[in-house]
Coordinates of C-alpha atoms and ligand atoms in Angstrom, one line a residue:
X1 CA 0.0 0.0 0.0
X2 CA 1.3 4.0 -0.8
X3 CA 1.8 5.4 1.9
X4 CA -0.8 8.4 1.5
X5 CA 0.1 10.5 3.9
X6 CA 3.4 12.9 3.9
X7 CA 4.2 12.8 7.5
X8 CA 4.0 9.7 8.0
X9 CA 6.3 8.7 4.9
X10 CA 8.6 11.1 6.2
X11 CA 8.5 9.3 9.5
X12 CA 8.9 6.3 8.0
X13 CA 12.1 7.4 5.4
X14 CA 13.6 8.8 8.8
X15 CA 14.0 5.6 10.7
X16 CA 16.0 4.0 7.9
X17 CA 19.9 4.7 8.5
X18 CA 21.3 6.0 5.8
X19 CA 24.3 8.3 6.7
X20 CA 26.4 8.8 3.4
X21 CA 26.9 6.9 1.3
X22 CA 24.6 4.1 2.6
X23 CA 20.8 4.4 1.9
X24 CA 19.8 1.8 5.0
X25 CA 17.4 0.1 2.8
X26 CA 15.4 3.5 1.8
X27 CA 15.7 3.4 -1.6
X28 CA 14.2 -0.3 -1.2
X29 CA 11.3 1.3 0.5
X30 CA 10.6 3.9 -1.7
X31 CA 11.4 1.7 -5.3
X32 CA 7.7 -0.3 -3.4
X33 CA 5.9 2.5 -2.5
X34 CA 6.7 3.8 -6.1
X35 CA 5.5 0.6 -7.9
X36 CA 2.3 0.9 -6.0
X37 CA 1.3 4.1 -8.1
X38 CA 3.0 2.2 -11.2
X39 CA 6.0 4.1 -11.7
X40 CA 8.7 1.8 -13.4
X41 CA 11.8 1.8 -11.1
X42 CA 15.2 1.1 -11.7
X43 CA 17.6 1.1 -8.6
X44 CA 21.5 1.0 -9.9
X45 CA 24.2 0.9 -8.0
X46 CA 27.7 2.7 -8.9
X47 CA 31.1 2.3 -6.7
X48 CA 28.4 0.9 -3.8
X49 CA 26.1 3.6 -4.1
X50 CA 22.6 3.5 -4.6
X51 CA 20.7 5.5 -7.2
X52 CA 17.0 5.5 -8.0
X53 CA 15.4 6.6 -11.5
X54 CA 11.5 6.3 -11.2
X55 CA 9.1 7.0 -14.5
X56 CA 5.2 7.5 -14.0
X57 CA 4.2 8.2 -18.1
X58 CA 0.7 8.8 -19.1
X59 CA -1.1 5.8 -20.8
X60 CA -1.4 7.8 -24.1
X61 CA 2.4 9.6 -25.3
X62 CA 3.4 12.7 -23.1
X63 CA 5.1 15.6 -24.5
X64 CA 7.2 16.6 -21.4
X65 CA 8.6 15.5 -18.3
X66 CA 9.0 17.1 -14.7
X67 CA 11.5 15.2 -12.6
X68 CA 11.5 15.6 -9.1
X69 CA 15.7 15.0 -7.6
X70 CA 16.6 14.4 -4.0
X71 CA 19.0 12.2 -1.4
X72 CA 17.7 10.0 1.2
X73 CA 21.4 10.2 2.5
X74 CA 21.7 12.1 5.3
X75 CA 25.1 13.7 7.6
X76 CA 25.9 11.8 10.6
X77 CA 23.9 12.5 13.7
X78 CA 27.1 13.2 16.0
X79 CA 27.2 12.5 19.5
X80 CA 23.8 10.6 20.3
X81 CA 23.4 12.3 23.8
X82 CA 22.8 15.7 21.9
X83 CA 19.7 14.7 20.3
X84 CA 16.1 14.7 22.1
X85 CA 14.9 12.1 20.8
X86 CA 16.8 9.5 18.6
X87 CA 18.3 10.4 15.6
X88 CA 16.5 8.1 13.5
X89 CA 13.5 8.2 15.8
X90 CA 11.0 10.3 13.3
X91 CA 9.3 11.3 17.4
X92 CA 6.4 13.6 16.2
X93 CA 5.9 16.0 19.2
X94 CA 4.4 19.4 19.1
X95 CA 3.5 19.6 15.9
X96 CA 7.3 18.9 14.9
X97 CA 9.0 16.0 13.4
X98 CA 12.3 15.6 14.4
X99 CA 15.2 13.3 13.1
X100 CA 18.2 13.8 11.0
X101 CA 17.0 14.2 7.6
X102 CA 14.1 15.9 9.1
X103 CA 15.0 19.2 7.1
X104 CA 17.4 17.7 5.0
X105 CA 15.7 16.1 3.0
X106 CA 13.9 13.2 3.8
X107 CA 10.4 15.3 4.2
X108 CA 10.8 17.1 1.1
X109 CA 11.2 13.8 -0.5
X110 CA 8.2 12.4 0.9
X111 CA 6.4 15.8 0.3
X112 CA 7.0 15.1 -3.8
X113 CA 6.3 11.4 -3.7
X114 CA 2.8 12.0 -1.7
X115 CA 2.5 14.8 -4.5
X116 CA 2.9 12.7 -7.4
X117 CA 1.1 10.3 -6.4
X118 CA -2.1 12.3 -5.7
X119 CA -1.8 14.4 -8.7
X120 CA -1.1 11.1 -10.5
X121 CA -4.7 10.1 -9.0
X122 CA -6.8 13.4 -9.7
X123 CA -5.7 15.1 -12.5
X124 CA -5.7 13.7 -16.1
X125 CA -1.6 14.2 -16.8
X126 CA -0.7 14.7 -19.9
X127 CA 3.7 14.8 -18.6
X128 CA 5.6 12.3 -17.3
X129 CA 7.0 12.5 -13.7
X130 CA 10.2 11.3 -12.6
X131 CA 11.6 10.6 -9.5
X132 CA 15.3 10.5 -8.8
X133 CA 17.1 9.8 -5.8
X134 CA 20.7 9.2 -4.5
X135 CA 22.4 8.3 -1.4
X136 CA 25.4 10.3 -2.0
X137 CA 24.6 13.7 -1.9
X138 CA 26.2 15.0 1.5
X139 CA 29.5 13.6 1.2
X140 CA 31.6 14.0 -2.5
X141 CA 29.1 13.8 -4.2
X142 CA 30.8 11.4 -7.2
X143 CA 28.5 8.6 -7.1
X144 CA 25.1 9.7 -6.9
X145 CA 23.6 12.3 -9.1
X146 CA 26.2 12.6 -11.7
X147 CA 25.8 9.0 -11.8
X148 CA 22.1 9.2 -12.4
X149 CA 22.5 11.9 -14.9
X150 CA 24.7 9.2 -17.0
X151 CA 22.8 6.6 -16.7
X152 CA 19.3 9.0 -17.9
X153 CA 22.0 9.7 -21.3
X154 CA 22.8 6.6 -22.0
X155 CA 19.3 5.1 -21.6
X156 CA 17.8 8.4 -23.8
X157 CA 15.7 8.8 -20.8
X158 CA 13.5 12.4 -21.7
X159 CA 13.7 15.1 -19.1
X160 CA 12.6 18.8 -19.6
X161 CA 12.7 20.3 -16.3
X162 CA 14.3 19.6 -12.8
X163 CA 13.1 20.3 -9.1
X164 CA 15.6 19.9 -6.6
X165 CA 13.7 19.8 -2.6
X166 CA 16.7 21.2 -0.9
X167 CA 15.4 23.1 1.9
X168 CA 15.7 26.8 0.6
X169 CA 13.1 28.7 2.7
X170 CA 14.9 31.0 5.0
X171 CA 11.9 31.8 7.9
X172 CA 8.4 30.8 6.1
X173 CA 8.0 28.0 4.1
X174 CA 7.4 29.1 0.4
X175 CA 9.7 32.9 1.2
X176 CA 12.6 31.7 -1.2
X177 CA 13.5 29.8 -4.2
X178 CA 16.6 29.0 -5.6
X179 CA 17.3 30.0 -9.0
X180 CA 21.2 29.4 -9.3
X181 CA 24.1 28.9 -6.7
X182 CA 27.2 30.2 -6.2
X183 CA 31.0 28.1 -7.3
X184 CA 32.9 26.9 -4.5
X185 CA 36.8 26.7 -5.2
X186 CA 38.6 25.0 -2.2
X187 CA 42.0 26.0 -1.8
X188 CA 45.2 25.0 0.5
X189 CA 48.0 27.1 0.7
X190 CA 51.3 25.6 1.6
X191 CA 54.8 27.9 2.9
X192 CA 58.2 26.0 3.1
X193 CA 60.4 28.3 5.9
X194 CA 63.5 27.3 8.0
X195 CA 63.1 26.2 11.0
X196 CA 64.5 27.7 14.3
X197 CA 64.7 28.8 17.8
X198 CA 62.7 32.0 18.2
X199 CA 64.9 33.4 20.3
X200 CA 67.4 33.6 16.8
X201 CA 64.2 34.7 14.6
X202 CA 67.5 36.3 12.5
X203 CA 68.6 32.1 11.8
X204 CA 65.0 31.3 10.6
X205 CA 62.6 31.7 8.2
X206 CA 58.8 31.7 9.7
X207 CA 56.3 30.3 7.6
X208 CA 53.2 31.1 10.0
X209 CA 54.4 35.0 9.3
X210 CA 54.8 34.7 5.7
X211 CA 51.5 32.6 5.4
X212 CA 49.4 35.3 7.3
X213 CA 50.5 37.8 5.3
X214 CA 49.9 35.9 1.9
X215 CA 46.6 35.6 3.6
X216 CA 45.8 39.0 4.3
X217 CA 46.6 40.0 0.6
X218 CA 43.9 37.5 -0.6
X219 CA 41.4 38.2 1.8
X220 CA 41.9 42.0 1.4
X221 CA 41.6 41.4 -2.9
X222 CA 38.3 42.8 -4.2
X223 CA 36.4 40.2 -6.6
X224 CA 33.5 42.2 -7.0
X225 CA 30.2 44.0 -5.9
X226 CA 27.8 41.5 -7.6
X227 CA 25.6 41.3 -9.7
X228 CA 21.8 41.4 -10.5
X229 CA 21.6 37.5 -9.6
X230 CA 24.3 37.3 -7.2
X231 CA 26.1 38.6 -4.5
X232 CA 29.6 39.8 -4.0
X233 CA 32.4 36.7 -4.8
X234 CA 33.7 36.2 -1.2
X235 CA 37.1 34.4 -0.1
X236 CA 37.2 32.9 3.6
X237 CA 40.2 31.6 5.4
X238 CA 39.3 28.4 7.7
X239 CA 42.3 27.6 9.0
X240 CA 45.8 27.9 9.6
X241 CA 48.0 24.8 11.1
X242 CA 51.5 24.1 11.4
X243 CA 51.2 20.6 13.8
X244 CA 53.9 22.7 16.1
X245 CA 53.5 22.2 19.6
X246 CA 56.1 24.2 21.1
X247 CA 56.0 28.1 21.5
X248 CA 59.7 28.5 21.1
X249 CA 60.0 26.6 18.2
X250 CA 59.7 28.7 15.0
X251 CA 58.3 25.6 12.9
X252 CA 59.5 25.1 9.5
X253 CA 56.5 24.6 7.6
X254 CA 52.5 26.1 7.7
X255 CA 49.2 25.0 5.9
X256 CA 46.5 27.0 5.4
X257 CA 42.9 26.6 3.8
X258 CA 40.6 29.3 2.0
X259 CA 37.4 28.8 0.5
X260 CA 36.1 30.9 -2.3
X261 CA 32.0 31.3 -2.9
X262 CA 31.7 33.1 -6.7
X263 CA 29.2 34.2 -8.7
X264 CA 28.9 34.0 -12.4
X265 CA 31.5 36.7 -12.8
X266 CA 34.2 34.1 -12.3
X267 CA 34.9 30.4 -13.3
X268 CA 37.6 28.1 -11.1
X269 CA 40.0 28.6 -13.9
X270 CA 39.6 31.9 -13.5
X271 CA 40.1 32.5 -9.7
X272 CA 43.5 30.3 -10.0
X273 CA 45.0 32.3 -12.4
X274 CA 44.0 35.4 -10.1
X275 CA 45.3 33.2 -7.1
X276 CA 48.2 32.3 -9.4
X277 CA 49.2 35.8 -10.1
X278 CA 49.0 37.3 -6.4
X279 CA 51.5 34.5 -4.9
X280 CA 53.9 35.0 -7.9
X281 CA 54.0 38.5 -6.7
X282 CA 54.4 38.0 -3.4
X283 CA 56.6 35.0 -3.4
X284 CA 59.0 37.2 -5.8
X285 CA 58.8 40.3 -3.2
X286 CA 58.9 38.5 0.1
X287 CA 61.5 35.7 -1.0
X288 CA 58.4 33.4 0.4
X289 CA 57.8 29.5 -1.0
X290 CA 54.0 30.1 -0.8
X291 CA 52.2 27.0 -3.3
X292 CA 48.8 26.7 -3.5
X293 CA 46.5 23.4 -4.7
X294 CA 43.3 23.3 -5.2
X295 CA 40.0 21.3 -5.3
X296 CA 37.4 22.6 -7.3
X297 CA 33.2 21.8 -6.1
X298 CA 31.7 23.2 -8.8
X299 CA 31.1 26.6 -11.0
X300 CA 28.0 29.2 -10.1
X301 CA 25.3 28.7 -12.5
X302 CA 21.7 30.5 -12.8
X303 CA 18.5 29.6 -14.2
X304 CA 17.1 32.9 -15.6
X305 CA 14.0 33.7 -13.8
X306 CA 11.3 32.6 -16.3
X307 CA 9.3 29.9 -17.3
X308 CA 10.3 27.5 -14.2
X309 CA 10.2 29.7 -11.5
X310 CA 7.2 31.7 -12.3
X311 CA 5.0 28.1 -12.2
X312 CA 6.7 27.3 -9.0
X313 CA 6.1 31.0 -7.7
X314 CA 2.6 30.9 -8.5
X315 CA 2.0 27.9 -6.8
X316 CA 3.7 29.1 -3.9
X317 CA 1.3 32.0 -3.8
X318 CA -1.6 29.7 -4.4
X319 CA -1.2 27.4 -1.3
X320 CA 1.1 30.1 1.2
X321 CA -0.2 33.5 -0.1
X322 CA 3.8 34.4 0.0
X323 CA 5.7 35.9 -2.7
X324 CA 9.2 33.8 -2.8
X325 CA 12.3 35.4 -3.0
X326 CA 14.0 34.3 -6.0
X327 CA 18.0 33.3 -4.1
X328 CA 21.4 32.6 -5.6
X329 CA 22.6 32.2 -2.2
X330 CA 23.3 29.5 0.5
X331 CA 25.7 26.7 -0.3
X332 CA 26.2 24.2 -3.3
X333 CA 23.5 21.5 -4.0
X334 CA 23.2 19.0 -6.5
X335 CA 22.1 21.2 -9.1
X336 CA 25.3 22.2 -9.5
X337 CA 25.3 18.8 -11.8
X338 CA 22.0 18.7 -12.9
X339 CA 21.8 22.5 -15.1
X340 CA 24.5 20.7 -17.1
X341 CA 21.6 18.9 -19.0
X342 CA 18.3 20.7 -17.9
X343 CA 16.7 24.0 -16.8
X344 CA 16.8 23.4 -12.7
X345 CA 15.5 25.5 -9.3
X346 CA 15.2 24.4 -5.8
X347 CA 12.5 24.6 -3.6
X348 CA 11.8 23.4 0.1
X349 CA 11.4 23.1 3.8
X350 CA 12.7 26.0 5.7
X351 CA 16.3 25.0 6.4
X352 CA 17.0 26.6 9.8
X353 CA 17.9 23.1 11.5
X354 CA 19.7 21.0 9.2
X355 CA 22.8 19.0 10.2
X356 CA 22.4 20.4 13.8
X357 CA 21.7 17.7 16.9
X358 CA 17.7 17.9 17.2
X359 CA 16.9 18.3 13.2
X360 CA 12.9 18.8 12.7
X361 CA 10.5 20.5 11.1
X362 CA 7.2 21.8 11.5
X363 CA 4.9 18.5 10.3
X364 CA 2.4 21.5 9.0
X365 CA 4.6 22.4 7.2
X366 CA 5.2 19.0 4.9
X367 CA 1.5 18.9 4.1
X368 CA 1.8 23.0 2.7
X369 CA 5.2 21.3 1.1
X370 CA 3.2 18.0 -0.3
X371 CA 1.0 20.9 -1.5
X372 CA 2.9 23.1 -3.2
X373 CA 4.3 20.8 -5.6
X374 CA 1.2 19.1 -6.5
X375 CA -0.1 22.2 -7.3
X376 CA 3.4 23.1 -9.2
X377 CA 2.9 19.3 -11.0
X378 CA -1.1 20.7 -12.4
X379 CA 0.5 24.3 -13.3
X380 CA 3.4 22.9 -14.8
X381 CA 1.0 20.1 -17.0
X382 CA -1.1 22.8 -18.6
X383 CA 1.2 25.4 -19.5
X384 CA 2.7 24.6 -23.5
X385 CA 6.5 23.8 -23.3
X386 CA 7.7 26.8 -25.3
X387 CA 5.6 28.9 -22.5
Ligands
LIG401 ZN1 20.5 18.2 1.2

């Protein structure tokens, strides 16, 4: 039997155990439930992770499809004595469900499965709806919907648009989409010194010094002031180490790490050569040994406000009476993959709690969720394609 109701799916999806990369026997679950309102499923597995593709297609030929993307993996709950109620508990008290996964994203999942299914039921579709899932979204990421995405091209699978249920609303469920996301560009920096006794600072060469002040020359570089769709690029330093545990040891060697969040004024490439340029400069002028490698998470990318988001912004109105926002902001998502092949925006739960000890969400709020989209799957079916 479906599971009808979105709370209790969520519940249920909860209690499985899935911290990243493992799905803990959801994806199991949800392949039944999915049969029961005859979508054909196929569960893959690639480097041990599971993926699921799920098609619901009209009897008669459909001339578009909606597809529906999500993880049922989740980040690890921590230290079990900061959390309520279990962890993978699902406890519904107060009119709040609460759980890792709770925000992010086992509801939202259950929100678009309850939603197909009922519009499925009550409206004659004329799309297709896909479902597709992955158990490796929180962690590198390599397996799960980059692997799906392969597996839809080489099996000429048809998809025209893509909703992501990451949460995005900031206070009020239904105040923000998200239409793009910033790039994230990783970055460590590594300075060779000599090292010494710091009472002879004149014998050595500090790296912790030199590093800092490499440092402060990013940090103090202006990208830029934004953009209509964006924010300003920003550069943050989140750590500096040298494994030196004595204070009168000037060590020989510091590491440090910087992230950079961009908009779509810059790609990776571009930041390195930028990055490249500024340690030339100093390395020549300072006589320092600064290197830095890097590890690249993906380039910003916007889906022009349009089509897509006006449907999903009309529903929101419909079922909240909010105007949403329309956000570039926050942190990178699987989308980052998926507006390589198809015109994607995120919508979902409000995101307050996510990855903290106590994860929930206001169960009201998956029904308005549940809601929204099936009300975005009816829009979405009668407007034309070229629309
Ligand atoms: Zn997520």
């Amino acid at each position: 039997m479906f599971v009808n109701d979105p709370i209790l799916l969520a519940k249920k999806l909860i209690t499985f155990q899935s911290v990243t990369p493992e799905d803990g026997g959801s994806l199991e679950y949800v392949r039944s439930q999915l049969n029961n309102r005859k979508f054909s499923c196929n569960l893959f597995v690639e480097n041990n992770v599971k993926n699921l593709f799920a098609r619901w297609k009209p009897e008669k030929t459909y001339e578009k499809t909606i597809a529906f993307n999500g993880h049922v993996d989740v980040v690890h709950p921590g230290d079990p004595k900061q959390w309520k109620y279990g962890a993978f508990s699902g406890e519904i008290k107060s009119g709040r469900i609460f759980g890792r996964g709770a925000v992010d994203m086992k509801s939202a999942v259950a929100a678009f499965m309850c939603a197909a299914s009922e519009a499925i039921l009550e409206y004659d579709l004329k799309s297709s709806i896909v479902i597709m899932l992955t158990s490796d979204e929180e962690g590198k990421a390599e397996f799960g919907t980059r692997a799906i995405l392969d597996w839809i091209k080489k099996n000429k699978e048809q998809i025209n648009h893509c909703i992501v249920g990451e949460p995005t609303s900031s206070d009020k469920l239904g105040d923000t989409i998200k239409i793009g996301r910033r790039g994230s560009l990783n970055g460590t920096v590594y300075c060779i010194g000599k090292q010494g006794h710091v009472a002879y600072p004149e014998k050595a060469i500090n790296p912790v010094e030199k590093i800092i002040e490499f440092l402060s020359k990013l940090k103090s570089y202006q990208l830029d002031s934004g953009n209509d769709f964006f924010g300003p690029s920003s550069l943050n330093i989140s750590s500096v180490e040298t494994n030196n545990l004595s204070s009168n040891v000037i060590p020989g060697e510091c590491e440090a790490k910087f992230n950079v969040r961009y908009n779509d004024n810059y790609k990776a490439s571009d930041l390195k050569n930028l990055i490249k340029n500024i340690s030339q400069e100093f390395n020549s002028s300072s006589k320092s040994k600064i290197r830095v490698e890097y590890r690249e998470s993906g380039d910003s990318f916007i889906t022009k406000p349009g089509h897509l988001s006006n449907i999903m912004s009309e529903s929101i109105k419909k079922i909240t009476k909010l105007t949403p926002k329309l956000s570039t902001g926050g942190g990178t998502s699987d989308a980052r993959f998926i507006q390589k092949f198809y015109p994607v925006i995120e919508f979902g739960l409000v995101g307050d709690t996510m990855h903290q000890a106590n994860e929930n969400t206001k169960t009201k709020d998956i029904v308005l969720l549940k809601n929204i989209y099936k009300e975005f799957i009816r829009n979405y079916d009668q407007q034309s394609l070229n629309e």
